[in-house]
Amino acid sequence: MQRPFTFINCAMSLDGKISTKQRHQVKISGHDDFMRMDSLRSGSDAIMVGIGTVLADDPSLTVKSKILRDERVEKGFEETPVRIIVDSLARTPLTSDIFKKGQGQIIIATSRSAPSFRVQALQEKATIITAGEKKVDLQKLALKLHDMGIKRLMVEGGATLNWGLISKDLVDEIYTFIGNMVIGGTGAPTPVDGAGFNQDELKSFRLESAEIMDAGIVLRWSAERK
Ligand SMILES: NC(=O)C1=CN([C@@H]2O[C@H](COP(=O)(O)OP(=O)(O)OC[C@H]3O[C@@H](n4cnc5c(N)ncnc54)[C@H](O)[C@@H]3O)[C@@H](O)[C@H]2O)C=CC1
Ligand SMILES: Nc1nc(O)c(N)c(N[C@@H]2O[C@H](COP(=O)(O)O)[C@@H](O)[C@H]2O)n1
């Protein structure tokens, strides 16, 4: 299957949470880790998030460094990589920051269950890709994105989308920044939530590097294929 090279970047607390139990955003990364993330964004054809992250954090997903934006333009790319929201029911608010900041293509991936009036409203602002019946079929979406020229895809969560991609073997690398705070809370999201694997189904990743950064550490993992 021809699909983009796909990597997840996430930041978690030392107890393995990516936001509070109320899904409030926490500044886990420090300055250097945000710069590392910005550089990963800049080097990607597209950045993907789930609708849960849009509703919780309202990210813009733009490249923040002007130097990196200028470098992209010099190489003939848009300042902002393509931004993709995985949004089965087309719930993306029309007032989202993603529509206000940055430029370039925005893709909303929906399923056939999305109400047509919502899809029509979003069509004014984004390219709509329909894949799957009840929820977005991530394998089909990956194929379509590859056909559209997206060869390097950065995924910025959240917990449910990460599970959807990893459980379908669609992830090649994971960057995990581990920060120095404890968030706690039984219901607080972790880097990968969803249904979870059974004991005999676990996916393995190989540790490629570990670097002390800010008040924490960043790990790079690559998928071990069976
Ligand atoms: N610290 C960090 O690095 C980050 C933390 N976050 C946190 O993650 C939380 C949001 O995570 P979630 O609520 O889990 O939402 P999410 O961002 O993972 O979006 C999940 C939604 O994606 C949609 N989806 C459609 N098709 C899917 C499929 N086949 N598989 C999986 N999902 C599919 C569904 O509507 C699902 O509800 C927020 O609290 C946010 O702050 C988000 C990004 C980065
Ligand atoms: N890498 C990272 N470190 C943290 O400490 C975070 N809180 C997050 N959160 C995610 O970062 C994105 C913000 O994007 P914009 O600055 O609005 O472009 C968004 O995806 C958050 O969920 N990430």
Tab-separated table of C-alpha atoms and ligand atoms in Angstrom:
chain	number	residue	atom	x	y	z
A	1	MET	CA	0.000	0.000	0.000
A	2	GLN	CA	1.391	3.375	-1.018
A	3	ARG	CA	0.942	5.659	1.962
A	4	PRO	CA	2.808	8.633	3.407
A	5	PHE	CA	5.750	8.134	5.765
A	6	THR	CA	3.843	8.871	8.968
A	7	PHE	CA	5.143	9.960	12.352
A	8	ILE	CA	3.460	11.014	15.586
A	9	ASN	CA	4.815	13.797	17.761
A	10	CYS	CA	3.406	14.141	21.277
A	11	ALA	CA	4.327	15.558	24.661
A	12	MET	CA	3.417	13.768	27.859
A	13	SER	CA	3.903	14.376	31.570
A	14	LEU	CA	6.239	12.141	33.545
A	15	ASP	CA	3.173	10.098	34.544
A	16	GLY	CA	2.146	9.575	30.927
A	17	LYS	CA	-0.688	12.082	30.405
A	18	ILE	CA	-1.074	14.471	27.461
A	19	SER	CA	-3.648	16.836	29.016
A	20	THR	CA	-5.745	17.110	32.170
A	21	LYS	CA	-8.763	14.943	32.922
A	22	GLN	CA	-10.946	17.852	31.708
A	23	ARG	CA	-8.933	17.734	28.437
A	24	HIS	CA	-7.437	21.128	29.213
A	25	GLN	CA	-4.185	21.779	27.385
A	26	VAL	CA	-0.989	21.718	29.473
A	27	LYS	CA	2.312	23.307	28.430
A	28	ILE	CA	4.413	20.167	28.755
A	29	SER	CA	7.115	21.082	26.235
A	30	GLY	CA	9.607	23.852	26.902
A	31	HIS	CA	11.049	26.339	24.394
A	32	ASP	CA	13.507	23.908	22.784
A	33	ASP	CA	10.941	21.172	22.367
A	34	PHE	CA	8.464	23.574	20.750
A	35	MET	CA	11.279	24.579	18.342
A	36	ARG	CA	11.953	20.895	17.590
A	37	MET	CA	8.233	20.432	16.907
A	38	ASP	CA	8.183	23.508	14.662
A	39	SER	CA	11.092	22.115	12.658
A	40	LEU	CA	9.260	18.775	12.261
A	41	ARG	CA	6.191	20.688	11.035
A	42	SER	CA	8.264	22.642	8.566
A	43	GLY	CA	9.829	19.462	7.148
A	44	SER	CA	6.455	17.772	6.578
A	45	ASP	CA	4.082	17.846	3.627
A	46	ALA	CA	1.094	17.769	5.971
A	47	ILE	CA	0.131	17.942	9.652
A	48	MET	CA	-2.828	15.910	10.908
A	49	VAL	CA	-4.921	16.115	14.092
A	50	GLY	CA	-8.164	14.552	15.282
A	51	ILE	CA	-11.354	16.557	15.828
A	52	GLY	CA	-10.999	15.990	19.594
A	53	THR	CA	-7.792	18.027	19.539
A	54	VAL	CA	-9.410	20.800	17.486
A	55	LEU	CA	-12.327	21.012	19.934
A	56	ALA	CA	-10.053	20.886	23.010
A	57	ASP	CA	-7.053	22.990	21.943
A	58	ASP	CA	-8.092	24.909	18.799
A	59	PRO	CA	-4.562	24.625	17.309
A	60	SER	CA	-3.512	26.625	14.246
A	61	LEU	CA	-0.861	24.057	13.182
A	62	THR	CA	1.230	26.743	11.506
A	63	VAL	CA	5.032	26.909	11.317
A	64	LYS	CA	5.945	29.522	13.915
A	65	SER	CA	9.537	30.334	12.886
A	66	LYS	CA	9.787	32.925	10.087
A	67	ILE	CA	13.170	31.494	9.066
A	68	LEU	CA	11.620	28.057	8.562
A	69	ARG	CA	8.633	29.540	6.705
A	70	ASP	CA	10.961	31.469	4.395
A	71	GLU	CA	13.003	28.311	3.760
A	72	ARG	CA	9.842	26.495	2.712
A	73	VAL	CA	8.893	29.274	0.306
A	74	GLU	CA	12.426	29.337	-1.190
A	75	LYS	CA	12.065	25.605	-1.881
A	76	GLY	CA	8.750	26.262	-3.672
A	77	PHE	CA	6.391	25.092	-0.897
A	78	GLU	CA	3.575	26.978	0.811
A	79	GLU	CA	4.579	28.622	4.122
A	80	THR	CA	2.213	26.282	5.953
A	81	PRO	CA	2.119	22.515	5.289
A	82	VAL	CA	-1.268	21.074	4.337
A	83	ARG	CA	-3.365	20.811	7.508
A	84	ILE	CA	-5.682	17.830	7.949
A	85	ILE	CA	-8.463	17.266	10.488
A	86	VAL	CA	-9.843	13.743	10.921
A	87	ASP	CA	-13.451	14.543	11.659
A	88	SER	CA	-15.962	11.736	10.967
A	89	LEU	CA	-19.067	13.872	11.585
A	90	ALA	CA	-17.790	17.204	10.198
A	91	ARG	CA	-17.934	18.872	13.619
A	92	THR	CA	-15.043	21.281	12.975
A	93	PRO	CA	-16.208	24.757	14.091
A	94	LEU	CA	-16.131	27.317	11.262
A	95	THR	CA	-14.488	29.711	13.724
A	96	SER	CA	-11.475	27.407	14.328
A	97	ASP	CA	-8.026	29.008	14.406
A	98	ILE	CA	-6.931	26.708	11.605
A	99	PHE	CA	-9.134	28.779	9.238
A	100	LYS	CA	-7.870	32.104	10.603
A	101	LYS	CA	-4.112	31.529	10.705
A	102	GLY	CA	-1.610	30.323	8.112
A	103	GLN	CA	-2.341	29.705	4.466
A	104	GLY	CA	-2.377	26.752	2.098
A	105	GLN	CA	-4.647	23.786	1.791
A	106	ILE	CA	-6.823	22.534	4.669
A	107	ILE	CA	-8.306	19.050	4.365
A	108	ILE	CA	-11.180	17.742	6.465
A	109	ALA	CA	-11.537	13.976	6.328
A	110	THR	CA	-15.105	12.898	7.044
A	111	SER	CA	-17.168	9.709	6.852
A	112	ARG	CA	-20.376	9.131	4.935
A	113	SER	CA	-22.264	9.637	8.233
A	114	ALA	CA	-21.418	13.346	8.360
A	115	PRO	CA	-24.557	15.510	8.016
A	116	SER	CA	-24.547	17.096	4.550
A	117	PHE	CA	-25.335	20.605	5.849
A	118	ARG	CA	-22.147	20.528	7.943
A	119	VAL	CA	-20.084	19.174	5.060
A	120	GLN	CA	-21.447	21.909	2.776
A	121	ALA	CA	-20.543	24.627	5.293
A	122	LEU	CA	-17.002	23.282	5.658
A	123	GLN	CA	-16.595	22.942	1.875
A	124	GLU	CA	-16.383	26.745	1.684
A	125	LYS	CA	-13.230	26.644	3.796
A	126	ALA	CA	-11.559	23.281	3.177
A	127	THR	CA	-11.138	20.344	0.821
A	128	ILE	CA	-13.384	17.522	1.980
A	129	ILE	CA	-12.259	13.909	1.661
A	130	THR	CA	-14.860	11.248	2.424
A	131	ALA	CA	-13.549	7.850	3.507
A	132	GLY	CA	-15.445	5.275	5.568
A	133	GLU	CA	-19.049	4.795	6.677
A	134	LYS	CA	-19.390	5.652	10.393
A	135	LYS	CA	-15.877	6.859	11.128
A	136	VAL	CA	-13.023	7.847	8.883
A	137	ASP	CA	-11.296	4.843	7.298
A	138	LEU	CA	-7.690	5.796	8.031
A	139	GLN	CA	-6.193	3.296	5.541
A	140	LYS	CA	-8.257	4.703	2.673
A	141	LEU	CA	-7.447	8.219	3.796
A	142	ALA	CA	-3.711	7.439	3.811
A	143	LEU	CA	-3.930	6.152	0.223
A	144	LYS	CA	-5.790	9.263	-0.923
A	145	LEU	CA	-3.324	11.583	0.781
A	146	HIS	CA	-0.419	9.789	-0.888
A	147	ASP	CA	-2.136	10.174	-4.275
A	148	MET	CA	-2.472	13.906	-3.541
A	149	GLY	CA	1.315	14.161	-3.146
A	150	ILE	CA	1.591	13.942	0.648
A	151	LYS	CA	4.666	11.799	1.230
A	152	ARG	CA	5.656	12.883	4.741
A	153	LEU	CA	2.846	13.193	7.288
A	154	MET	CA	3.189	14.529	10.841
A	155	VAL	CA	0.449	13.556	13.304
A	156	GLU	CA	-0.075	15.707	16.403
A	157	GLY	CA	-2.648	13.578	18.203
A	158	GLY	CA	-4.723	13.284	20.082
A	159	ALA	CA	-5.025	10.038	21.955
A	160	THR	CA	-7.839	8.487	19.880
A	161	LEU	CA	-6.427	9.317	16.459
A	162	ASN	CA	-3.006	8.008	17.564
A	163	TRP	CA	-4.649	4.719	18.536
A	164	GLY	CA	-6.552	4.566	15.233
A	165	LEU	CA	-3.339	4.958	13.241
A	166	ILE	CA	-1.086	2.691	15.343
A	167	SER	CA	-3.690	-0.085	15.528
A	168	LYS	CA	-3.878	-0.085	11.710
A	169	ASP	CA	-0.063	-0.192	11.350
A	170	LEU	CA	-0.005	3.232	9.738
A	171	VAL	CA	2.739	4.757	11.912
A	172	ASP	CA	6.470	4.599	11.108
A	173	GLU	CA	7.945	6.724	13.909
A	174	ILE	CA	6.924	8.267	17.214
A	175	TYR	CA	8.582	11.216	18.953
A	176	THR	CA	7.684	11.418	22.632
A	177	PHE	CA	8.697	14.371	24.739
A	178	ILE	CA	8.447	13.502	28.460
A	179	GLY	CA	8.100	16.603	30.627
A	180	ASN	CA	8.832	17.084	34.320
A	181	MET	CA	5.313	17.458	35.725
A	182	VAL	CA	2.694	15.058	37.086
A	183	ILE	CA	-0.840	15.548	35.720
A	184	GLY	CA	-2.602	12.472	37.127
A	185	GLY	CA	-6.273	11.608	36.764
A	186	THR	CA	-7.717	8.264	35.731
A	187	GLY	CA	-9.541	9.790	32.765
A	188	ALA	CA	-6.765	12.079	31.554
A	189	PRO	CA	-5.729	11.160	27.978
A	190	THR	CA	-2.445	9.386	27.339
A	191	PRO	CA	-0.495	9.368	24.043
A	192	VAL	CA	-2.531	6.356	22.871
A	193	ASP	CA	-6.037	5.599	24.174
A	194	GLY	CA	-8.780	3.933	22.097
A	195	ALA	CA	-9.752	0.286	22.585
A	196	GLY	CA	-6.212	-0.897	23.427
A	197	PHE	CA	-4.454	-4.102	22.401
A	198	ASN	CA	-4.871	-7.559	23.888
A	199	GLN	CA	-1.805	-9.197	25.428
A	200	ASP	CA	-0.916	-11.075	22.210
A	201	GLU	CA	-1.378	-8.097	19.865
A	202	LEU	CA	1.086	-5.521	21.210
A	203	LYS	CA	2.996	-3.382	18.694
A	204	SER	CA	6.718	-2.886	19.244
A	205	PHE	CA	8.848	0.148	18.453
A	206	ARG	CA	12.663	0.370	18.511
A	207	LEU	CA	14.308	3.163	20.491
A	208	GLU	CA	16.382	5.183	18.001
A	209	SER	CA	17.506	8.105	20.161
A	210	ALA	CA	17.102	9.765	23.558
A	211	GLU	CA	18.027	13.406	24.080
A	212	ILE	CA	17.740	15.518	27.218
A	213	MET	CA	15.759	18.636	26.319
A	214	ASP	CA	14.297	21.487	28.397
A	215	ALA	CA	13.321	19.932	31.743
A	216	GLY	CA	12.638	16.549	30.161
A	217	ILE	CA	13.715	14.104	27.496
A	218	VAL	CA	12.741	13.420	23.888
A	219	LEU	CA	12.635	9.861	22.600
A	220	ARG	CA	12.449	8.758	18.966
A	221	TRP	CA	10.941	5.356	18.245
A	222	SER	CA	10.673	3.503	14.925
A	223	ALA	CA	8.108	0.819	14.144
A	224	GLU	CA	9.304	-2.778	14.251
A	225	ARG	CA	7.499	-4.576	11.441
A	226	LYS	CA	6.747	-8.299	11.908
B	1	LIG	N1	0.355	16.884	24.610
B	1	LIG	C1	0.221	16.625	23.330
B	1	LIG	O1	1.194	16.352	22.622
B	1	LIG	C2	-1.131	16.664	22.707
B	1	LIG	C3	-2.255	16.571	23.480
B	1	LIG	N2	-3.498	16.527	22.895
B	1	LIG	C4	-4.659	16.333	23.759
B	1	LIG	O2	-5.398	15.212	23.317
B	1	LIG	C5	-6.779	15.393	23.662
B	1	LIG	C6	-7.619	15.090	22.453
B	1	LIG	O3	-7.549	13.715	22.175
B	1	LIG	P1	-8.876	12.915	21.838
B	1	LIG	O4	-10.002	13.444	22.638
B	1	LIG	O5	-8.556	11.490	21.947
B	1	LIG	O6	-9.199	13.346	20.353
B	1	LIG	P2	-8.424	13.170	18.941
B	1	LIG	O7	-7.772	14.447	18.605
B	1	LIG	O8	-7.621	11.934	18.915
B	1	LIG	O9	-9.653	13.025	17.947
B	1	LIG	C7	-10.434	11.872	18.035
B	1	LIG	C8	-11.538	11.911	17.025
B	1	LIG	O10	-11.017	11.631	15.732
B	1	LIG	C9	-12.058	11.128	14.960
B	1	LIG	N3	-11.761	9.950	14.171
B	1	LIG	C10	-12.348	9.722	12.991
B	1	LIG	N4	-11.977	8.557	12.491
B	1	LIG	C11	-11.146	7.991	13.383
B	1	LIG	C12	-10.471	6.741	13.400
B	1	LIG	N5	-10.581	5.870	12.392
B	1	LIG	N6	-9.705	6.464	14.461
B	1	LIG	C13	-9.588	7.368	15.465
B	1	LIG	N7	-10.224	8.565	15.503
B	1	LIG	C14	-11.002	8.874	14.460
B	1	LIG	C15	-13.199	10.739	15.889
B	1	LIG	O11	-14.234	11.690	15.703
B	1	LIG	C16	-12.579	10.845	17.246
B	1	LIG	O12	-13.499	11.241	18.212
B	1	LIG	C17	-6.919	16.818	24.132
B	1	LIG	O13	-7.029	16.815	25.533
B	1	LIG	C18	-5.623	17.488	23.704
B	1	LIG	O14	-5.246	18.515	24.572
B	1	LIG	C19	-3.658	16.599	21.541
B	1	LIG	C20	-2.563	16.728	20.741
B	1	LIG	C21	-1.212	16.767	21.238
B	2	LIG	N1	4.391	19.100	21.471
B	2	LIG	C1	3.481	19.628	22.305
B	2	LIG	N2	3.870	20.012	23.531
B	2	LIG	C2	2.970	20.514	24.406
B	2	LIG	O1	3.366	20.881	25.601
B	2	LIG	C3	1.628	20.654	24.021
B	2	LIG	N3	0.728	21.193	24.898
B	2	LIG	C4	1.276	20.254	22.718
B	2	LIG	N4	-0.002	20.390	22.313
B	2	LIG	C5	-0.348	20.450	20.921
B	2	LIG	O2	0.398	21.450	20.240
B	2	LIG	C6	-0.364	21.957	19.184
B	2	LIG	C7	-0.463	23.488	19.258
B	2	LIG	O3	-0.479	23.978	17.963
B	2	LIG	P1	-0.436	25.565	17.647
B	2	LIG	O4	0.598	26.167	18.516
B	2	LIG	O5	-1.802	26.092	17.890
B	2	LIG	O6	-0.051	25.606	16.213
B	2	LIG	C8	-1.703	21.315	19.257
B	2	LIG	O7	-1.787	20.214	18.396
B	2	LIG	C9	-1.743	20.876	20.705
B	2	LIG	O8	-2.647	19.837	20.914
B	2	LIG	N5	2.220	19.740	21.883
